[in-house]
Amino acid sequence: MNSTTTIWRHLPNLISLLRIALVVPVAWLMLEHRYGSALWLALVAGLSDALDGWMARHFGWRSRLGAFLDPAADKLLLMTSYLVLALMAKLPWWLALLVLGRDLVILGGALGYRLLIGPFTAQPSRIAKFCTMLQIVYVLLVLLRSSALPSLHLQPMQWLVALLTVASGLDYVLRWAVRARREGRAGRRHSKETPHDA
């Protein structure tokens, strides 16, 4: 592998870092009531997410760092957007805290599992992927309503986001519980089958 190829392999990670860097200006634009500009910048972030994901899959430019940076950038931008929009009274606080709480539960569960049981890579389920997509679309529509379409009715979507946030959080917890129980049984079976020194 030549040096040029090595440099290109890091491009998806650089794009993820760029998306993290966009968190501050997006939040600042919302705090300044410049929701139209925040919307455009959020769309740029969304396109960069699609781009780095495609590059990683198409060219095989996957890495452990990228596996961390990509979802971290998404979650950081998403949680910041929900909290700032709640602060600006553009969406209800309970919804922002629900979205934040779900991600904290997932993070805490992953750390707890790793500390108590062992490594576990949780692949997002279909409901989790759909929930994240809907959360992103909802934020974009809130920005659109705040900047150009004040009559846009988002109440039904708000409740759908809340429902899927709870459902996907429970899905993660149940999958971890099943995996932990299975690992526990395997560990007990192994200890019974292993002869002990007298």
PDB file of C-alpha atoms in Angstrom:
ATOM      1  CA  MET A   1       0.000   0.000   0.000  1.00  0.00           C
ATOM      2  CA  ASN A   2       1.585   3.285  -1.084  1.00  0.00           C
ATOM      3  CA  SER A   3       1.554   6.512   0.912  1.00  0.00           C
ATOM      4  CA  THR A   4      -1.091   8.144  -1.297  1.00  0.00           C
ATOM      5  CA  THR A   5      -3.523   5.288  -0.710  1.00  0.00           C
ATOM      6  CA  THR A   6      -2.814   5.449   3.019  1.00  0.00           C
ATOM      7  CA  ILE A   7      -3.694   9.151   3.069  1.00  0.00           C
ATOM      8  CA  TRP A   8      -6.928   8.582   1.147  1.00  0.00           C
ATOM      9  CA  ARG A   9      -7.951   5.850   3.620  1.00  0.00           C
ATOM     10  CA  HIS A  10      -8.189   8.500   6.334  1.00  0.00           C
ATOM     11  CA  LEU A  11     -10.548  10.718   4.329  1.00  0.00           C
ATOM     12  CA  PRO A  12     -13.774   9.305   5.879  1.00  0.00           C
ATOM     13  CA  ASN A  13     -12.360  10.010   9.350  1.00  0.00           C
ATOM     14  CA  LEU A  14     -11.469  13.571   8.348  1.00  0.00           C
ATOM     15  CA  ILE A  15     -15.019  14.086   7.091  1.00  0.00           C
ATOM     16  CA  SER A  16     -16.367  12.799  10.420  1.00  0.00           C
ATOM     17  CA  LEU A  17     -14.094  15.258  12.245  1.00  0.00           C
ATOM     18  CA  LEU A  18     -15.416  18.035  10.025  1.00  0.00           C
ATOM     19  CA  ARG A  19     -18.950  17.062  11.028  1.00  0.00           C
ATOM     20  CA  ILE A  20     -17.971  17.283  14.688  1.00  0.00           C
ATOM     21  CA  ALA A  21     -16.504  20.736  14.008  1.00  0.00           C
ATOM     22  CA  LEU A  22     -19.856  21.816  12.536  1.00  0.00           C
ATOM     23  CA  VAL A  23     -21.639  21.240  15.857  1.00  0.00           C
ATOM     24  CA  VAL A  24     -20.586  24.609  17.292  1.00  0.00           C
ATOM     25  CA  PRO A  25     -21.562  26.790  14.294  1.00  0.00           C
ATOM     26  CA  VAL A  26     -24.893  24.968  13.915  1.00  0.00           C
ATOM     27  CA  ALA A  27     -25.672  25.561  17.595  1.00  0.00           C
ATOM     28  CA  TRP A  28     -24.541  29.202  17.369  1.00  0.00           C
ATOM     29  CA  LEU A  29     -26.749  29.855  14.334  1.00  0.00           C
ATOM     30  CA  MET A  30     -29.769  28.448  16.159  1.00  0.00           C
ATOM     31  CA  LEU A  31     -29.023  30.545  19.238  1.00  0.00           C
ATOM     32  CA  GLU A  32     -28.849  33.585  16.944  1.00  0.00           C
ATOM     33  CA  HIS A  33     -32.284  32.703  15.479  1.00  0.00           C
ATOM     34  CA  ARG A  34     -30.693  32.098  12.078  1.00  0.00           C
ATOM     35  CA  TYR A  35     -32.595  28.889  11.534  1.00  0.00           C
ATOM     36  CA  GLY A  36     -32.358  28.960   7.748  1.00  0.00           C
ATOM     37  CA  SER A  37     -28.562  29.053   7.853  1.00  0.00           C
ATOM     38  CA  ALA A  38     -28.549  26.361  10.537  1.00  0.00           C
ATOM     39  CA  LEU A  39     -30.740  24.217   8.293  1.00  0.00           C
ATOM     40  CA  TRP A  40     -28.344  24.514   5.357  1.00  0.00           C
ATOM     41  CA  LEU A  41     -25.349  23.714   7.546  1.00  0.00           C
ATOM     42  CA  ALA A  42     -27.174  20.730   9.039  1.00  0.00           C
ATOM     43  CA  LEU A  43     -27.907  19.496   5.515  1.00  0.00           C
ATOM     44  CA  VAL A  44     -24.199  19.784   4.688  1.00  0.00           C
ATOM     45  CA  ALA A  45     -23.457  17.691   7.769  1.00  0.00           C
ATOM     46  CA  GLY A  46     -26.021  15.114   6.647  1.00  0.00           C
ATOM     47  CA  LEU A  47     -24.510  14.907   3.178  1.00  0.00           C
ATOM     48  CA  SER A  48     -21.035  14.502   4.672  1.00  0.00           C
ATOM     49  CA  ASP A  49     -22.365  11.624   6.778  1.00  0.00           C
ATOM     50  CA  ALA A  50     -23.676   9.881   3.673  1.00  0.00           C
ATOM     51  CA  LEU A  51     -20.404  10.581   1.838  1.00  0.00           C
ATOM     52  CA  ASP A  52     -18.020   9.197   4.435  1.00  0.00           C
ATOM     53  CA  GLY A  53     -20.227   6.147   4.927  1.00  0.00           C
ATOM     54  CA  TRP A  54     -20.263   5.463   1.195  1.00  0.00           C
ATOM     55  CA  MET A  55     -16.495   5.905   0.902  1.00  0.00           C
ATOM     56  CA  ALA A  56     -15.846   3.542   3.801  1.00  0.00           C
ATOM     57  CA  ARG A  57     -18.066   0.856   2.293  1.00  0.00           C
ATOM     58  CA  HIS A  58     -17.172   1.312  -1.380  1.00  0.00           C
ATOM     59  CA  PHE A  59     -13.400   1.535  -0.999  1.00  0.00           C
ATOM     60  CA  GLY A  60     -13.069  -0.553   2.151  1.00  0.00           C
ATOM     61  CA  TRP A  61     -11.672   2.404   4.082  1.00  0.00           C
ATOM     62  CA  ARG A  62     -12.984   1.173   7.425  1.00  0.00           C
ATOM     63  CA  SER A  63     -11.121   1.587  10.687  1.00  0.00           C
ATOM     64  CA  ARG A  64     -11.708   1.344  14.425  1.00  0.00           C
ATOM     65  CA  LEU A  65     -11.334   5.104  14.679  1.00  0.00           C
ATOM     66  CA  GLY A  66     -13.937   5.595  11.967  1.00  0.00           C
ATOM     67  CA  ALA A  67     -16.309   3.167  13.684  1.00  0.00           C
ATOM     68  CA  PHE A  68     -16.142   5.487  16.704  1.00  0.00           C
ATOM     69  CA  LEU A  69     -15.993   8.896  15.014  1.00  0.00           C
ATOM     70  CA  ASP A  70     -18.907   8.441  12.606  1.00  0.00           C
ATOM     71  CA  PRO A  71     -21.655   7.640  15.159  1.00  0.00           C
ATOM     72  CA  ALA A  72     -20.092  10.034  17.688  1.00  0.00           C
ATOM     73  CA  ALA A  73     -20.349  12.902  15.194  1.00  0.00           C
ATOM     74  CA  ASP A  74     -23.960  12.028  14.414  1.00  0.00           C
ATOM     75  CA  LYS A  75     -24.992  11.769  18.054  1.00  0.00           C
ATOM     76  CA  LEU A  76     -23.151  14.922  19.101  1.00  0.00           C
ATOM     77  CA  LEU A  77     -24.800  16.996  16.380  1.00  0.00           C
ATOM     78  CA  LEU A  78     -28.209  15.451  16.988  1.00  0.00           C
ATOM     79  CA  MET A  79     -28.211  15.830  20.779  1.00  0.00           C
ATOM     80  CA  THR A  80     -26.877  19.387  20.573  1.00  0.00           C
ATOM     81  CA  SER A  81     -29.583  20.314  18.068  1.00  0.00           C
ATOM     82  CA  TYR A  82     -32.360  18.908  20.260  1.00  0.00           C
ATOM     83  CA  LEU A  83     -31.089  20.652  23.382  1.00  0.00           C
ATOM     84  CA  VAL A  84     -30.594  24.025  21.676  1.00  0.00           C
ATOM     85  CA  LEU A  85     -33.971  23.879  19.919  1.00  0.00           C
ATOM     86  CA  ALA A  86     -35.601  23.044  23.251  1.00  0.00           C
ATOM     87  CA  LEU A  87     -33.784  25.990  24.823  1.00  0.00           C
ATOM     88  CA  MET A  88     -35.168  28.201  22.045  1.00  0.00           C
ATOM     89  CA  ALA A  89     -38.675  26.780  22.646  1.00  0.00           C
ATOM     90  CA  LYS A  90     -38.809  25.279  19.152  1.00  0.00           C
ATOM     91  CA  LEU A  91     -39.488  21.777  20.448  1.00  0.00           C
ATOM     92  CA  PRO A  92     -40.596  20.482  23.883  1.00  0.00           C
ATOM     93  CA  TRP A  93     -38.042  19.894  26.606  1.00  0.00           C
ATOM     94  CA  TRP A  94     -39.436  16.470  27.410  1.00  0.00           C
ATOM     95  CA  LEU A  95     -38.650  15.299  23.870  1.00  0.00           C
ATOM     96  CA  ALA A  96     -35.088  16.650  23.984  1.00  0.00           C
ATOM     97  CA  LEU A  97     -34.479  14.955  27.342  1.00  0.00           C
ATOM     98  CA  LEU A  98     -36.020  11.728  26.044  1.00  0.00           C
ATOM     99  CA  VAL A  99     -33.645  11.679  23.063  1.00  0.00           C
ATOM    100  CA  LEU A 100     -30.675  12.546  25.289  1.00  0.00           C
ATOM    101  CA  GLY A 101     -31.710  10.011  27.937  1.00  0.00           C
ATOM    102  CA  ARG A 102     -32.027   7.199  25.411  1.00  0.00           C
ATOM    103  CA  ASP A 103     -28.499   7.798  24.127  1.00  0.00           C
ATOM    104  CA  LEU A 104     -27.121   7.998  27.666  1.00  0.00           C
ATOM    105  CA  VAL A 105     -28.821   4.686  28.516  1.00  0.00           C
ATOM    106  CA  ILE A 106     -27.263   3.091  25.422  1.00  0.00           C
ATOM    107  CA  LEU A 107     -23.825   4.496  26.275  1.00  0.00           C
ATOM    108  CA  GLY A 108     -24.093   3.454  29.914  1.00  0.00           C
ATOM    109  CA  GLY A 109     -25.301  -0.010  28.952  1.00  0.00           C
ATOM    110  CA  ALA A 110     -22.438  -0.496  26.515  1.00  0.00           C
ATOM    111  CA  LEU A 111     -19.853   0.601  29.088  1.00  0.00           C
ATOM    112  CA  GLY A 112     -21.437  -1.537  31.809  1.00  0.00           C
ATOM    113  CA  TYR A 113     -21.525  -4.580  29.569  1.00  0.00           C
ATOM    114  CA  ARG A 114     -17.890  -4.129  28.594  1.00  0.00           C
ATOM    115  CA  LEU A 115     -16.765  -3.730  32.218  1.00  0.00           C
ATOM    116  CA  LEU A 116     -18.851  -6.557  33.703  1.00  0.00           C
ATOM    117  CA  ILE A 117     -19.012  -9.111  30.895  1.00  0.00           C
ATOM    118  CA  GLY A 118     -16.715  -8.283  28.003  1.00  0.00           C
ATOM    119  CA  PRO A 119     -16.494  -6.686  24.571  1.00  0.00           C
ATOM    120  CA  PHE A 120     -19.781  -6.397  22.735  1.00  0.00           C
ATOM    121  CA  THR A 121     -20.299  -4.617  19.447  1.00  0.00           C
ATOM    122  CA  ALA A 122     -23.972  -3.668  19.234  1.00  0.00           C
ATOM    123  CA  GLN A 123     -25.013  -3.395  15.623  1.00  0.00           C
ATOM    124  CA  PRO A 124     -27.939  -0.961  15.329  1.00  0.00           C
ATOM    125  CA  SER A 125     -31.218  -2.747  14.687  1.00  0.00           C
ATOM    126  CA  ARG A 126     -33.649  -1.665  12.007  1.00  0.00           C
ATOM    127  CA  ILE A 127     -35.811   0.136  14.544  1.00  0.00           C
ATOM    128  CA  ALA A 128     -32.742   1.983  15.892  1.00  0.00           C
ATOM    129  CA  LYS A 129     -31.694   3.066  12.402  1.00  0.00           C
ATOM    130  CA  PHE A 130     -35.219   4.203  11.557  1.00  0.00           C
ATOM    131  CA  CYS A 131     -35.469   6.052  14.881  1.00  0.00           C
ATOM    132  CA  THR A 132     -32.230   7.955  14.255  1.00  0.00           C
ATOM    133  CA  MET A 133     -33.326   8.829  10.727  1.00  0.00           C
ATOM    134  CA  LEU A 134     -36.674  10.109  12.001  1.00  0.00           C
ATOM    135  CA  GLN A 135     -34.995  12.133  14.764  1.00  0.00           C
ATOM    136  CA  ILE A 136     -32.796  13.813  12.148  1.00  0.00           C
ATOM    137  CA  VAL A 137     -35.696  14.514   9.779  1.00  0.00           C
ATOM    138  CA  TYR A 138     -37.702  15.985  12.666  1.00  0.00           C
ATOM    139  CA  VAL A 139     -34.886  18.401  13.558  1.00  0.00           C
ATOM    140  CA  LEU A 140     -34.582  19.482   9.922  1.00  0.00           C
ATOM    141  CA  LEU A 141     -38.337  20.072   9.713  1.00  0.00           C
ATOM    142  CA  VAL A 142     -38.282  22.082  12.958  1.00  0.00           C
ATOM    143  CA  LEU A 143     -35.565  24.272  11.445  1.00  0.00           C
ATOM    144  CA  LEU A 144     -37.588  24.582   8.243  1.00  0.00           C
ATOM    145  CA  ARG A 145     -40.696  25.574  10.205  1.00  0.00           C
ATOM    146  CA  SER A 146     -38.714  28.103  12.231  1.00  0.00           C
ATOM    147  CA  SER A 147     -37.175  29.699   9.142  1.00  0.00           C
ATOM    148  CA  ALA A 148     -39.702  29.518   6.314  1.00  0.00           C
ATOM    149  CA  LEU A 149     -42.857  27.496   7.048  1.00  0.00           C
ATOM    150  CA  PRO A 150     -44.344  28.579  10.389  1.00  0.00           C
ATOM    151  CA  SER A 151     -47.615  26.789   9.586  1.00  0.00           C
ATOM    152  CA  LEU A 152     -45.891  23.397   9.285  1.00  0.00           C
ATOM    153  CA  HIS A 153     -47.681  20.985  11.640  1.00  0.00           C
ATOM    154  CA  LEU A 154     -45.266  18.582  13.325  1.00  0.00           C
ATOM    155  CA  GLN A 155     -47.286  17.326  16.302  1.00  0.00           C
ATOM    156  CA  PRO A 156     -47.930  13.806  14.902  1.00  0.00           C
ATOM    157  CA  MET A 157     -44.270  13.407  13.959  1.00  0.00           C
ATOM    158  CA  GLN A 158     -43.231  14.624  17.406  1.00  0.00           C
ATOM    159  CA  TRP A 159     -45.149  11.785  19.053  1.00  0.00           C
ATOM    160  CA  LEU A 160     -43.821   9.274  16.535  1.00  0.00           C
ATOM    161  CA  VAL A 161     -40.244  10.342  17.327  1.00  0.00           C
ATOM    162  CA  ALA A 162     -40.970   9.945  21.044  1.00  0.00           C
ATOM    163  CA  LEU A 163     -42.507   6.491  20.553  1.00  0.00           C
ATOM    164  CA  LEU A 164     -39.628   5.221  18.423  1.00  0.00           C
ATOM    165  CA  THR A 165     -37.047   6.699  20.800  1.00  0.00           C
ATOM    166  CA  VAL A 166     -38.517   4.706  23.690  1.00  0.00           C
ATOM    167  CA  ALA A 167     -38.958   1.563  21.567  1.00  0.00           C
ATOM    168  CA  SER A 168     -35.400   1.633  20.214  1.00  0.00           C
ATOM    169  CA  GLY A 169     -33.992   2.240  23.698  1.00  0.00           C
ATOM    170  CA  LEU A 170     -35.888  -0.768  25.045  1.00  0.00           C
ATOM    171  CA  ASP A 171     -34.703  -2.784  22.050  1.00  0.00           C
ATOM    172  CA  TYR A 172     -31.071  -2.087  22.949  1.00  0.00           C
ATOM    173  CA  VAL A 173     -31.655  -2.976  26.621  1.00  0.00           C
ATOM    174  CA  LEU A 174     -33.433  -6.245  25.778  1.00  0.00           C
ATOM    175  CA  ARG A 175     -30.735  -7.300  23.312  1.00  0.00           C
ATOM    176  CA  TRP A 176     -28.024  -6.593  25.877  1.00  0.00           C
ATOM    177  CA  ALA A 177     -29.959  -8.544  28.534  1.00  0.00           C
ATOM    178  CA  VAL A 178     -30.342 -11.571  26.245  1.00  0.00           C
ATOM    179  CA  ARG A 179     -26.669 -11.445  25.295  1.00  0.00           C
ATOM    180  CA  ALA A 180     -25.597 -11.076  28.947  1.00  0.00           C
ATOM    181  CA  ARG A 181     -27.744 -14.043  29.979  1.00  0.00           C
ATOM    182  CA  ARG A 182     -26.310 -16.160  27.165  1.00  0.00           C
ATOM    183  CA  GLU A 183     -22.738 -15.207  28.091  1.00  0.00           C
ATOM    184  CA  GLY A 184     -23.464 -15.971  31.741  1.00  0.00           C
ATOM    185  CA  ARG A 185     -24.747 -19.445  30.902  1.00  0.00           C
ATOM    186  CA  ALA A 186     -21.763 -20.109  28.650  1.00  0.00           C
ATOM    187  CA  GLY A 187     -19.402 -19.031  31.414  1.00  0.00           C
ATOM    188  CA  ARG A 188     -21.045 -21.304  34.003  1.00  0.00           C
ATOM    189  CA  ARG A 189     -21.023 -24.241  31.582  1.00  0.00           C
ATOM    190  CA  HIS A 190     -17.338 -23.679  30.853  1.00  0.00           C
ATOM    191  CA  SER A 191     -16.468 -23.574  34.554  1.00  0.00           C
ATOM    192  CA  LYS A 192     -18.308 -26.876  35.143  1.00  0.00           C
ATOM    193  CA  GLU A 193     -16.578 -28.585  32.229  1.00  0.00           C
ATOM    194  CA  THR A 194     -13.099 -27.361  33.192  1.00  0.00           C
ATOM    195  CA  PRO A 195     -11.418 -29.735  35.701  1.00  0.00           C
ATOM    196  CA  HIS A 196     -10.162 -28.054  38.852  1.00  0.00           C
ATOM    197  CA  ASP A 197      -6.892 -28.897  40.532  1.00  0.00           C
ATOM    198  CA  ALA A 198      -7.259 -30.780  43.797  1.00  0.00           C
TER     199      ALA A 198
END
